[in-house]
PDB file of N, CA and C in Angstrom:
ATOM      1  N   UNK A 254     -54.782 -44.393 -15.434  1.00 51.00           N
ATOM      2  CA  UNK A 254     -53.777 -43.461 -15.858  1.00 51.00           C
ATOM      3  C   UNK A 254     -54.396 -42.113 -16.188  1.00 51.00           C
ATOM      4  N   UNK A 255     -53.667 -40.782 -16.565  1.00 60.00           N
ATOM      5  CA  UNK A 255     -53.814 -39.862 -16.901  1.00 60.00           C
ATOM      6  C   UNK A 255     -53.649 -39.722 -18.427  1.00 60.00           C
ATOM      7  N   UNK A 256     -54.646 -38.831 -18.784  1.00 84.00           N
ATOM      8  CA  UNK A 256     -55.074 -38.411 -20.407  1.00 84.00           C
ATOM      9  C   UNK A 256     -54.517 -37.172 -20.539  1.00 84.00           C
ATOM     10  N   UNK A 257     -53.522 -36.803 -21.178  1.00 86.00           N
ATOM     11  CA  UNK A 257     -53.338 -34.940 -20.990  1.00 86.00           C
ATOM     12  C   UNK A 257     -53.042 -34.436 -22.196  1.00 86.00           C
ATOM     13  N   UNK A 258     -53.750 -33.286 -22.220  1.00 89.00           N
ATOM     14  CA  UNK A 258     -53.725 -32.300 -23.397  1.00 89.00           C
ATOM     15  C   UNK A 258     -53.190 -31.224 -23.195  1.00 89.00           C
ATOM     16  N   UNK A 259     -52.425 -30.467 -24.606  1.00 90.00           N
ATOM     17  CA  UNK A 259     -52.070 -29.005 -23.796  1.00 90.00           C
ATOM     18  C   UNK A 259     -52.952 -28.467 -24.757  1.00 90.00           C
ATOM     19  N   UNK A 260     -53.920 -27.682 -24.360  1.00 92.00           N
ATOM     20  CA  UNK A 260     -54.907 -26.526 -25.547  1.00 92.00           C
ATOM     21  C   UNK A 260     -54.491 -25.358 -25.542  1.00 92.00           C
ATOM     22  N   UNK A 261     -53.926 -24.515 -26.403  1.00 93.00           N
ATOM     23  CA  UNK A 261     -53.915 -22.877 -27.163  1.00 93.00           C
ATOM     24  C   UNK A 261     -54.950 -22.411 -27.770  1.00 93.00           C
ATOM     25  N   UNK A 262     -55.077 -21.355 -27.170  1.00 92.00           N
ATOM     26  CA  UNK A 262     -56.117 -20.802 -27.829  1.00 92.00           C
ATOM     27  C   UNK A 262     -56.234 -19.072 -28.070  1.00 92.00           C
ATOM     28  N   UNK A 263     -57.171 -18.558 -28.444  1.00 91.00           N
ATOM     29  CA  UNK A 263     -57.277 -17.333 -28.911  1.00 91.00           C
ATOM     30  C   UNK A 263     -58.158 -16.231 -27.524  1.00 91.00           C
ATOM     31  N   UNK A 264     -57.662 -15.556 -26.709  1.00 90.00           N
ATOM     32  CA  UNK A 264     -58.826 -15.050 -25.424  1.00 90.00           C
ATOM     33  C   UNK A 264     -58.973 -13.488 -26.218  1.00 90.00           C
ATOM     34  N   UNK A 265     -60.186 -13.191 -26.512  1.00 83.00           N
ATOM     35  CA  UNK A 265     -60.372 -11.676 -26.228  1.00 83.00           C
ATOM     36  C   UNK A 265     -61.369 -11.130 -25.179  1.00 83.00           C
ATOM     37  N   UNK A 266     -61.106 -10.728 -24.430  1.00 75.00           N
ATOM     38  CA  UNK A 266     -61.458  -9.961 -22.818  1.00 75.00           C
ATOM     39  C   UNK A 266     -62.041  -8.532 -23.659  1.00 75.00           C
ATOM     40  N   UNK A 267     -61.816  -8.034 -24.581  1.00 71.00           N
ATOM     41  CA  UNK A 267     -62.519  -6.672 -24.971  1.00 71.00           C
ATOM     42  C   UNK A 267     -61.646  -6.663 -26.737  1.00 71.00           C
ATOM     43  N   UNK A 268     -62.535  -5.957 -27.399  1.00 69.00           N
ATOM     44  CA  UNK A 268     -62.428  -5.492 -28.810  1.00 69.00           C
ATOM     45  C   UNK A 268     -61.249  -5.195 -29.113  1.00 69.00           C
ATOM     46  N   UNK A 269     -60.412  -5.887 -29.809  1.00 64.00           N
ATOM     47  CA  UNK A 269     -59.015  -5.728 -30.512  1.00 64.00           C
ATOM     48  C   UNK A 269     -57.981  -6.483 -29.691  1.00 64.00           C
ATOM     49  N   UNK A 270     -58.170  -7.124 -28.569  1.00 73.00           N
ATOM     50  CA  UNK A 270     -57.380  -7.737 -27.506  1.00 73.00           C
ATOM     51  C   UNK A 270     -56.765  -9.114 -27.867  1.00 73.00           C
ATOM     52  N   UNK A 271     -57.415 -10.351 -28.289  1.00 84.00           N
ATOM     53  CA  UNK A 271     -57.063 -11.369 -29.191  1.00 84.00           C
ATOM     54  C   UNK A 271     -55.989 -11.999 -28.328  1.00 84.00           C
ATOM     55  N   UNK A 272     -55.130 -11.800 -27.179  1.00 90.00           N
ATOM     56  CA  UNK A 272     -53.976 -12.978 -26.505  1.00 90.00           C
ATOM     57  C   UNK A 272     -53.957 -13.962 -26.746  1.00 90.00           C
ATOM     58  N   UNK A 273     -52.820 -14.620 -26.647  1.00 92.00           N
ATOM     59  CA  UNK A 273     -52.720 -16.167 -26.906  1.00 92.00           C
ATOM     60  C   UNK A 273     -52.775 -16.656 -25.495  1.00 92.00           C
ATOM     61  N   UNK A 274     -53.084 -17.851 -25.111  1.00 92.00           N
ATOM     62  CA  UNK A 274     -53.015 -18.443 -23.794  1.00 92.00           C
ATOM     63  C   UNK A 274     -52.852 -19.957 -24.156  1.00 92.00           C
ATOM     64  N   UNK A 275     -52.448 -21.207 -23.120  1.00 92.00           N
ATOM     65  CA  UNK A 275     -52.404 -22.320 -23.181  1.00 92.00           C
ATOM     66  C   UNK A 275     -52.444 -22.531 -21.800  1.00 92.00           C
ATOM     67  N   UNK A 276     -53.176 -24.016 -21.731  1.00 92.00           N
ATOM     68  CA  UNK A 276     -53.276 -24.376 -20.330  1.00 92.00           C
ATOM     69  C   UNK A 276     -53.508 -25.519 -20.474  1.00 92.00           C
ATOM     70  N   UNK A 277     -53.315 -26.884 -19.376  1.00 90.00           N
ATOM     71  CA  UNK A 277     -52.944 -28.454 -19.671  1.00 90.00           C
ATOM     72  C   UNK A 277     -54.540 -28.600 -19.162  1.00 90.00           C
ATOM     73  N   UNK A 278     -55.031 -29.640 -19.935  1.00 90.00           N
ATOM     74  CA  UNK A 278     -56.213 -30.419 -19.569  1.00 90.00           C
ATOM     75  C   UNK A 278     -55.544 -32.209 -19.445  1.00 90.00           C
ATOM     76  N   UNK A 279     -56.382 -32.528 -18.054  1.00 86.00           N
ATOM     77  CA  UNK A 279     -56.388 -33.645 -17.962  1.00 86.00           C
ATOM     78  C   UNK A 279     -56.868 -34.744 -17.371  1.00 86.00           C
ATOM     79  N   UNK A 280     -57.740 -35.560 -17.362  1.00 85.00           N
ATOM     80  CA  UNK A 280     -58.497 -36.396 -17.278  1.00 85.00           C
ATOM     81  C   UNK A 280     -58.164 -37.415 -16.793  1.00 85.00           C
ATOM     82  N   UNK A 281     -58.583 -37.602 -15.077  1.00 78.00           N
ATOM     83  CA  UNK A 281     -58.444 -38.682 -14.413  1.00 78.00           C
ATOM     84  C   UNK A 281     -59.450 -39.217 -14.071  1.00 78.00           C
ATOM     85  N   UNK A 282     -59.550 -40.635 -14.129  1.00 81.00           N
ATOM     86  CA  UNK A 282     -60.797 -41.439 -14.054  1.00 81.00           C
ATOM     87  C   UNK A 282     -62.015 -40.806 -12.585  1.00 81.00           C
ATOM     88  N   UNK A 283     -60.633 -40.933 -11.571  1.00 83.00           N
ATOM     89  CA  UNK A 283     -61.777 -40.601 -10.110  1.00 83.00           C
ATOM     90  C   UNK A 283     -62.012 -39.135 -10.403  1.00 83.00           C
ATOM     91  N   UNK A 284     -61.904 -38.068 -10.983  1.00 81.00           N
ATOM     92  CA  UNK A 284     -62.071 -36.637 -10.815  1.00 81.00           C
ATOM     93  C   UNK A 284     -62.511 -36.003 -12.076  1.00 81.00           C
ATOM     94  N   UNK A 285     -62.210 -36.966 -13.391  1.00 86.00           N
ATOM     95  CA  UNK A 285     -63.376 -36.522 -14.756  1.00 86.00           C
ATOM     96  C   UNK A 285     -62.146 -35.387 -15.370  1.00 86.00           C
ATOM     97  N   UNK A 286     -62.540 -34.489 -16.199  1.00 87.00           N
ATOM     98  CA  UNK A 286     -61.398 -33.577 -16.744  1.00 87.00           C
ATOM     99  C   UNK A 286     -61.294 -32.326 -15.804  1.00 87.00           C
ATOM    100  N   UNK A 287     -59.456 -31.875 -15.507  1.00 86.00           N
ATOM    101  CA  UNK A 287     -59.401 -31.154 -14.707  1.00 86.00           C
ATOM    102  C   UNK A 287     -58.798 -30.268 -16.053  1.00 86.00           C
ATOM    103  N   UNK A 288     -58.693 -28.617 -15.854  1.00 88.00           N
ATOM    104  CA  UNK A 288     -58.293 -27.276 -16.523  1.00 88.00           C
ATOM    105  C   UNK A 288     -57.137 -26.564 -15.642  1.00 88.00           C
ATOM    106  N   UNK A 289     -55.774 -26.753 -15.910  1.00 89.00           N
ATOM    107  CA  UNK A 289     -54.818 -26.247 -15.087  1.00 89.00           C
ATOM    108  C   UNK A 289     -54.910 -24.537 -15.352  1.00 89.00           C
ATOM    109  N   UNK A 290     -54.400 -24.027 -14.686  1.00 90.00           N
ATOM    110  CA  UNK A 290     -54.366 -22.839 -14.715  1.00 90.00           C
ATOM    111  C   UNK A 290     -53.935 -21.930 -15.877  1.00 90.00           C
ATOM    112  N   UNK A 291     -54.319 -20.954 -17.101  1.00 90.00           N
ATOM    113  CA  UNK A 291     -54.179 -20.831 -17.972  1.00 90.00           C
ATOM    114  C   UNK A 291     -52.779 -19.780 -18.074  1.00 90.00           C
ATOM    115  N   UNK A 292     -51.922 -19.812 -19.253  1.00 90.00           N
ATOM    116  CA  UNK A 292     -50.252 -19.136 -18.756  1.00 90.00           C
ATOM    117  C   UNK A 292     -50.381 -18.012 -20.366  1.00 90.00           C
ATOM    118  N   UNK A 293     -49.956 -17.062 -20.459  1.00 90.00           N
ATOM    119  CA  UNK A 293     -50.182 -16.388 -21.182  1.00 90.00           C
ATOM    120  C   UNK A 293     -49.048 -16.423 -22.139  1.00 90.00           C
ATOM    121  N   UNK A 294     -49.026 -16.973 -23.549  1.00 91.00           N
ATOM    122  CA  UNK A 294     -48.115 -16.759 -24.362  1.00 91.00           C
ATOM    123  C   UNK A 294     -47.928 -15.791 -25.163  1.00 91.00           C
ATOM    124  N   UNK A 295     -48.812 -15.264 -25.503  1.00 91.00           N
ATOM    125  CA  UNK A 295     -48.733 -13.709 -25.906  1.00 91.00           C
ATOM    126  C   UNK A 295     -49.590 -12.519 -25.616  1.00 91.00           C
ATOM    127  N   UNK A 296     -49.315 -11.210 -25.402  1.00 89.00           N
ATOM    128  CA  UNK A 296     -50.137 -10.507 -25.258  1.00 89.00           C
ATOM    129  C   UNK A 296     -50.627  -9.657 -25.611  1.00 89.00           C
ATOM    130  N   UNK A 297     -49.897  -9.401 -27.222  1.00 87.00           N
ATOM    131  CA  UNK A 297     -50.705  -9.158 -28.148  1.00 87.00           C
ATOM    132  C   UNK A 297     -51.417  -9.507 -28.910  1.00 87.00           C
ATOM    133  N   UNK A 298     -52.026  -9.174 -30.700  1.00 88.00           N
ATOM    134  CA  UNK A 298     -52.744  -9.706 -31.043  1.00 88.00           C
ATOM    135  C   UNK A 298     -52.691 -11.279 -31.886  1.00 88.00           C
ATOM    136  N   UNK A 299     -52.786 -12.266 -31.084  1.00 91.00           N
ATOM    137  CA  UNK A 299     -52.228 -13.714 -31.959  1.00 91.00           C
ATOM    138  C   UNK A 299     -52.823 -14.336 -32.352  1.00 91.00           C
ATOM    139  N   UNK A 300     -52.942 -14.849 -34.160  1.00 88.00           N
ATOM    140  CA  UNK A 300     -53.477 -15.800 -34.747  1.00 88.00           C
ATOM    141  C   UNK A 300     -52.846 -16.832 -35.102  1.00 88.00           C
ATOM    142  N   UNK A 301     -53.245 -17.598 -35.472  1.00 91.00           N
ATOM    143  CA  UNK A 301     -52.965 -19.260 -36.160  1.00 91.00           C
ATOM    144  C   UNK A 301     -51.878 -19.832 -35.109  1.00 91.00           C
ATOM    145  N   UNK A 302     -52.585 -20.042 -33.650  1.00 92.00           N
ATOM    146  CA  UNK A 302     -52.068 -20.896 -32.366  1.00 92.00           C
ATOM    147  C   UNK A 302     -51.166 -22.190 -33.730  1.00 92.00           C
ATOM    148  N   UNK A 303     -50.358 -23.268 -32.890  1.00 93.00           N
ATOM    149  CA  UNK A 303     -50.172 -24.196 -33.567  1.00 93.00           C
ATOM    150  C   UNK A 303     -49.144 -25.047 -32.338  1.00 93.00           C
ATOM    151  N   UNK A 304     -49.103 -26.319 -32.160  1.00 93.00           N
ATOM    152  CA  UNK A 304     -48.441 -26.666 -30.978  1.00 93.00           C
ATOM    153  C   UNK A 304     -48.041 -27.917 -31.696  1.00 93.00           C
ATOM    154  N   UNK A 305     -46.437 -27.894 -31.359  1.00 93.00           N
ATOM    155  CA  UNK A 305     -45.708 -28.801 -31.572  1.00 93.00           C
ATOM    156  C   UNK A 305     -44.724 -29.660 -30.499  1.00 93.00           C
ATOM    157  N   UNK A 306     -44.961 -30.748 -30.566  1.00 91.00           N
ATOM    158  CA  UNK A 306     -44.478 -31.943 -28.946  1.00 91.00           C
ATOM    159  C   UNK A 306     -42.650 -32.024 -29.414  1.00 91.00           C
ATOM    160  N   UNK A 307     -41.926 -31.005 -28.441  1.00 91.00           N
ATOM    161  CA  UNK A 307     -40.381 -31.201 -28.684  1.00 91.00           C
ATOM    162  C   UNK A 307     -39.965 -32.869 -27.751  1.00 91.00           C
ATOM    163  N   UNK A 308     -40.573 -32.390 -26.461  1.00 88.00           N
ATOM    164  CA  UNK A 308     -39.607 -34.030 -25.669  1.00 88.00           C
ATOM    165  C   UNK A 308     -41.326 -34.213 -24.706  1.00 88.00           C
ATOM    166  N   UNK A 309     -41.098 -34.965 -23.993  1.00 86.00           N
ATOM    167  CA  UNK A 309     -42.438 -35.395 -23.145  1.00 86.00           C
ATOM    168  C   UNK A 309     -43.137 -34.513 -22.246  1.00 86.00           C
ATOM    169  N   UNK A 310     -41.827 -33.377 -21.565  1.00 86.00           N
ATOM    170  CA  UNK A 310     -42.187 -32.296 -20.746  1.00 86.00           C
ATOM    171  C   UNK A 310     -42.439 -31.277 -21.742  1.00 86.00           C
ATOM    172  N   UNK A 311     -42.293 -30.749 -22.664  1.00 89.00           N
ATOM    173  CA  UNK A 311     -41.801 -29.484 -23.297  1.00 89.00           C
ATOM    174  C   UNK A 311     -42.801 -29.583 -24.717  1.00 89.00           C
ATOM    175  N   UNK A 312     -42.943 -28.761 -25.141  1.00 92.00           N
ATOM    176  CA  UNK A 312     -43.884 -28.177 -26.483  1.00 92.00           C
ATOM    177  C   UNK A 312     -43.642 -26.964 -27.036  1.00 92.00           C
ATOM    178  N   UNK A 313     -43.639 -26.639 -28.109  1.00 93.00           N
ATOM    179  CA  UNK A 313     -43.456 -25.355 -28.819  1.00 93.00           C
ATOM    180  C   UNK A 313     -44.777 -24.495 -29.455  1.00 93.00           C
ATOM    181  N   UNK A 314     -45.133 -23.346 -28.941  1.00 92.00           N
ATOM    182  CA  UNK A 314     -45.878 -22.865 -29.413  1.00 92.00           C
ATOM    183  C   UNK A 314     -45.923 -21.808 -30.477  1.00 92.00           C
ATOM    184  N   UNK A 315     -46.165 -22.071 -31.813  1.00 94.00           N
ATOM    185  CA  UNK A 315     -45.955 -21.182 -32.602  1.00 94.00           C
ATOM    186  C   UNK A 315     -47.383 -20.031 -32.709  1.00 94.00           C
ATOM    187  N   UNK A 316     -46.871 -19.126 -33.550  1.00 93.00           N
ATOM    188  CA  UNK A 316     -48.394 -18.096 -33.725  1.00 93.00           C
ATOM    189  C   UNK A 316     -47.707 -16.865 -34.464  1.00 93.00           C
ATOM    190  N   UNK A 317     -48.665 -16.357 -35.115  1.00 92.00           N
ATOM    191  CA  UNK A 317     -48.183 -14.577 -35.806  1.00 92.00           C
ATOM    192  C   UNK A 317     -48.996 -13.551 -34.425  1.00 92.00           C
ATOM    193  N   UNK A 318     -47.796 -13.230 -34.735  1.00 89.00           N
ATOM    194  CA  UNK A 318     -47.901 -11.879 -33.764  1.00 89.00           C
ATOM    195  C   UNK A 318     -48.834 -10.549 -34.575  1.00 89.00           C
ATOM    196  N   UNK A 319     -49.983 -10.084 -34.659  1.00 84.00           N
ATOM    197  CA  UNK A 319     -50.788  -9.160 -35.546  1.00 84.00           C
ATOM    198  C   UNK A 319     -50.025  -7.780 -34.754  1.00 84.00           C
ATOM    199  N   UNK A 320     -49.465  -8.174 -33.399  1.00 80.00           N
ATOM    200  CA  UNK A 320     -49.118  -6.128 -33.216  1.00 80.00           C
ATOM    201  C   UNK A 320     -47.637  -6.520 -33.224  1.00 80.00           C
ATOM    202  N   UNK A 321     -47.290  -7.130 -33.888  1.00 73.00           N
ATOM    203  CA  UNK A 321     -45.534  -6.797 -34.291  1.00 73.00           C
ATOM    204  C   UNK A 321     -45.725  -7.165 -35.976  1.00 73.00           C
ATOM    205  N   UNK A 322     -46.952  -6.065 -36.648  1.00 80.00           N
ATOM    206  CA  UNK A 322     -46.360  -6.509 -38.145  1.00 80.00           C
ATOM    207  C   UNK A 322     -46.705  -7.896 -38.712  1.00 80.00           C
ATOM    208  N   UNK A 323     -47.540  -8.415 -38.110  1.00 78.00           N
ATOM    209  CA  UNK A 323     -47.869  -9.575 -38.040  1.00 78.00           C
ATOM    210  C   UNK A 323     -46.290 -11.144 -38.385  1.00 78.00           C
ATOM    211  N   UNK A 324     -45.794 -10.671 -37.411  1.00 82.00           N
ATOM    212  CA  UNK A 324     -44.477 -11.608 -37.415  1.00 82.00           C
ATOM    213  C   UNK A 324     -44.791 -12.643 -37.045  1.00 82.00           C
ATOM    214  N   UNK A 325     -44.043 -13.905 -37.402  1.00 90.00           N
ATOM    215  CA  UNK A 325     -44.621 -15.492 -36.816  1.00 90.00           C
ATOM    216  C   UNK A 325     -43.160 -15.399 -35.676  1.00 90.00           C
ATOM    217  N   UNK A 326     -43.945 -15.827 -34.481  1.00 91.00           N
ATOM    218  CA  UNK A 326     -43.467 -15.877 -33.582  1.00 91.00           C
ATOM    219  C   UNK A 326     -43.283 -17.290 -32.827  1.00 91.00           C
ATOM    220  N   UNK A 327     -42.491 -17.799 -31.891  1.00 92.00           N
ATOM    221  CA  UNK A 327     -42.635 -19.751 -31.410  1.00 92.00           C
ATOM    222  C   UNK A 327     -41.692 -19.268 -29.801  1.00 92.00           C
ATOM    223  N   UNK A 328     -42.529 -19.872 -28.601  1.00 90.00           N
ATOM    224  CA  UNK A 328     -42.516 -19.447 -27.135  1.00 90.00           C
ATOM    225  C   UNK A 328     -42.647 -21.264 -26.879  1.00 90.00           C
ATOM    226  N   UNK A 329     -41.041 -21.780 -25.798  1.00 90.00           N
ATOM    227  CA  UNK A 329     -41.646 -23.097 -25.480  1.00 90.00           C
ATOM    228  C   UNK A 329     -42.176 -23.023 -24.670  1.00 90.00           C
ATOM    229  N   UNK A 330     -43.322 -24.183 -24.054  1.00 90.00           N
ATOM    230  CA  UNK A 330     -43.450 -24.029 -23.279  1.00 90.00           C
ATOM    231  C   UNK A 330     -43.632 -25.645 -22.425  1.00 90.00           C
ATOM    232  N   UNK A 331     -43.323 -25.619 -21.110  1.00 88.00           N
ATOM    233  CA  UNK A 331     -42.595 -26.641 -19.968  1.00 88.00           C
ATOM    234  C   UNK A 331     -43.552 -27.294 -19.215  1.00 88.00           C
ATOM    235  N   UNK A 332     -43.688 -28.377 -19.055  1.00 87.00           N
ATOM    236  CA  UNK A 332     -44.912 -29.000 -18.346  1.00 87.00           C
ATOM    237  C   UNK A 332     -44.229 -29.684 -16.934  1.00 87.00           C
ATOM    238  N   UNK A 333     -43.996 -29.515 -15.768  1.00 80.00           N
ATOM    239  CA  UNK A 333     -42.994 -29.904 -14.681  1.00 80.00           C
ATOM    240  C   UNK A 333     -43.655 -30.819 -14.445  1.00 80.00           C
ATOM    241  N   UNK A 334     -43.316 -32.081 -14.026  1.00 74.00           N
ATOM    242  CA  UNK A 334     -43.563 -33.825 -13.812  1.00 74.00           C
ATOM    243  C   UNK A 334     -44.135 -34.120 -15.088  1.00 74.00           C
ATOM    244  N   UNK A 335     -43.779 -33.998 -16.245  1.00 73.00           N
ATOM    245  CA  UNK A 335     -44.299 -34.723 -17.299  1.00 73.00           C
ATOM    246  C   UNK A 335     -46.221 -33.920 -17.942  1.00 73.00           C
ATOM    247  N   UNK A 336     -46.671 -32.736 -17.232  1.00 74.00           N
ATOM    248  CA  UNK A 336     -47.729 -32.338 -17.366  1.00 74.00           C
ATOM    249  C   UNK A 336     -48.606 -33.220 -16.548  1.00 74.00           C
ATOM    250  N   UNK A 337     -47.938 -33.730 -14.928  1.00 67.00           N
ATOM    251  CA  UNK A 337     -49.165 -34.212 -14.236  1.00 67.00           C
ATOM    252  C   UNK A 337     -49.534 -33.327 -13.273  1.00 67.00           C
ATOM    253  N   UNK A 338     -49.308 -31.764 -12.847  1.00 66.00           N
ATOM    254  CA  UNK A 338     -49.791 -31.495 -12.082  1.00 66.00           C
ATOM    255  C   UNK A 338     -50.894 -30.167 -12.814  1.00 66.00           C
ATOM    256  N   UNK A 339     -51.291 -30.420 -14.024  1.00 70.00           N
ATOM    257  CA  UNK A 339     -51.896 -29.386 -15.114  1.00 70.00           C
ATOM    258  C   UNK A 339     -51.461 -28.258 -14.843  1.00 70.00           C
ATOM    259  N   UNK A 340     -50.328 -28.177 -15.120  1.00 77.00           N
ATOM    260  CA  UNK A 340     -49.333 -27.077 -15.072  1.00 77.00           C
ATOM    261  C   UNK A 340     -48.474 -26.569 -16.390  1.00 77.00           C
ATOM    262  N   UNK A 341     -48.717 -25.470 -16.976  1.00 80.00           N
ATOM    263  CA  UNK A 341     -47.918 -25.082 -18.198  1.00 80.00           C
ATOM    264  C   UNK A 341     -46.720 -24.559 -17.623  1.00 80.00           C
ATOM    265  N   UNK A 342     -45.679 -24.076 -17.842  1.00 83.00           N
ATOM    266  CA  UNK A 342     -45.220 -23.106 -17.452  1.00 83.00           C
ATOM    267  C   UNK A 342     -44.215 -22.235 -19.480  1.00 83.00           C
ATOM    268  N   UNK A 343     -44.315 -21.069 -19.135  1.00 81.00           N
ATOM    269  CA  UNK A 343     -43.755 -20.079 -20.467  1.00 81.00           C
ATOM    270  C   UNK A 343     -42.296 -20.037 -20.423  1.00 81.00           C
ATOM    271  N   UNK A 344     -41.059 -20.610 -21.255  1.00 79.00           N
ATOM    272  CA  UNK A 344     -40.277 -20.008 -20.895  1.00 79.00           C
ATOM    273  C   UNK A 344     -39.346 -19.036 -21.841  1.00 79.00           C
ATOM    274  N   UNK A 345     -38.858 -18.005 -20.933  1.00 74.00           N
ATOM    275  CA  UNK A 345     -38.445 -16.787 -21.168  1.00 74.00           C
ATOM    276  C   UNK A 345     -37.012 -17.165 -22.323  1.00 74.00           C
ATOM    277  N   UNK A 346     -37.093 -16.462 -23.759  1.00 67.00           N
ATOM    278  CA  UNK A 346     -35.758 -16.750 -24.374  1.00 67.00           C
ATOM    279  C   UNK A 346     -35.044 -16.220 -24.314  1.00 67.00           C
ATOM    280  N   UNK A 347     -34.610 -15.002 -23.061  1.00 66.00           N
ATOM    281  CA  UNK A 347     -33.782 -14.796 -22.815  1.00 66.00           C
ATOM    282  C   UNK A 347     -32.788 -14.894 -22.102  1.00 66.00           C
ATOM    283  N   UNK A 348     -33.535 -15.678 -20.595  1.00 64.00           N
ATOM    284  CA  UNK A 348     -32.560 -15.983 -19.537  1.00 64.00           C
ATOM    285  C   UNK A 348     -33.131 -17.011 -19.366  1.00 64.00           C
ATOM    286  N   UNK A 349     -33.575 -17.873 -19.737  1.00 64.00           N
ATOM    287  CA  UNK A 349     -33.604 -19.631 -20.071  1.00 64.00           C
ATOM    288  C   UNK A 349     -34.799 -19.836 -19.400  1.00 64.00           C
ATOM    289  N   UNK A 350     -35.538 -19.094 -18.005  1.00 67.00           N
ATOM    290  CA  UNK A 350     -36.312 -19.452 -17.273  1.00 67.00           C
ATOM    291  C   UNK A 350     -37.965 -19.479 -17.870  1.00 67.00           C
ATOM    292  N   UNK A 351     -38.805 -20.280 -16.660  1.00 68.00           N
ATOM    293  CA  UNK A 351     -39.689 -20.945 -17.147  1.00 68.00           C
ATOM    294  C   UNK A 351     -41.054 -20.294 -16.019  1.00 68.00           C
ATOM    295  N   UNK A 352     -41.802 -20.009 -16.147  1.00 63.00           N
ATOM    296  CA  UNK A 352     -43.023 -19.138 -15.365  1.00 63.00           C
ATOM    297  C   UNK A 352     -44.442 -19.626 -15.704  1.00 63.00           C
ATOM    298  N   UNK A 353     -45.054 -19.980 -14.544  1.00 56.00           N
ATOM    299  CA  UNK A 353     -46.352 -20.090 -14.888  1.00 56.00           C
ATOM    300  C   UNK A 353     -47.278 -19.442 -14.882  1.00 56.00           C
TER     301      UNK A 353
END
């Protein structure tokens, strides 16, 4: 069977940059741990990642936003076949849709 994780984390690419990102890890016996492609949940400055399991496909990612005033902010995000193809996808709260 498959082992799968979704990891959030903190990327800074240059000084003051800090994004949030998440991307599915998962571990199949014949191929060892694979790193799906990483989906950007925020792109400003975000601390205290935190991930919460809504249904089997789906997860909520919370975090403070440092360039909105440091507001706590929460982006779901969608795993299509259950998170077997290490696939996140972000989706948008405004027009329901989902992007990887």
């Amino acid at each position: 069977g498959l082992s799968k994780a979704l990891a959030c984390y903190q990327v800074s690419e240059w000084l003051g940059q800090q994004q949030g990102r998440c991307r599915v890890l998962v571990h199949a016996p014949e191929r060892g741990l694979v790193s799906g492609a990483a989906v950007e949940v925020n792109v400003g400055r975000t601390w205290s990642l935190t991930l919460s399991r809504l249904y089997d496909d789906t997860a909520l990612a919370c975090y403070t936003d440092s360039s909105e005033q440091d507001h706590g902010k929460c982006r779901v995000l969608w795993g299509p076949w259950g998170w077997q193809v290490a696939e996140a996808r972000v989706c948008n709260p405004f027009n329901s849709s989902c992007m990887a």
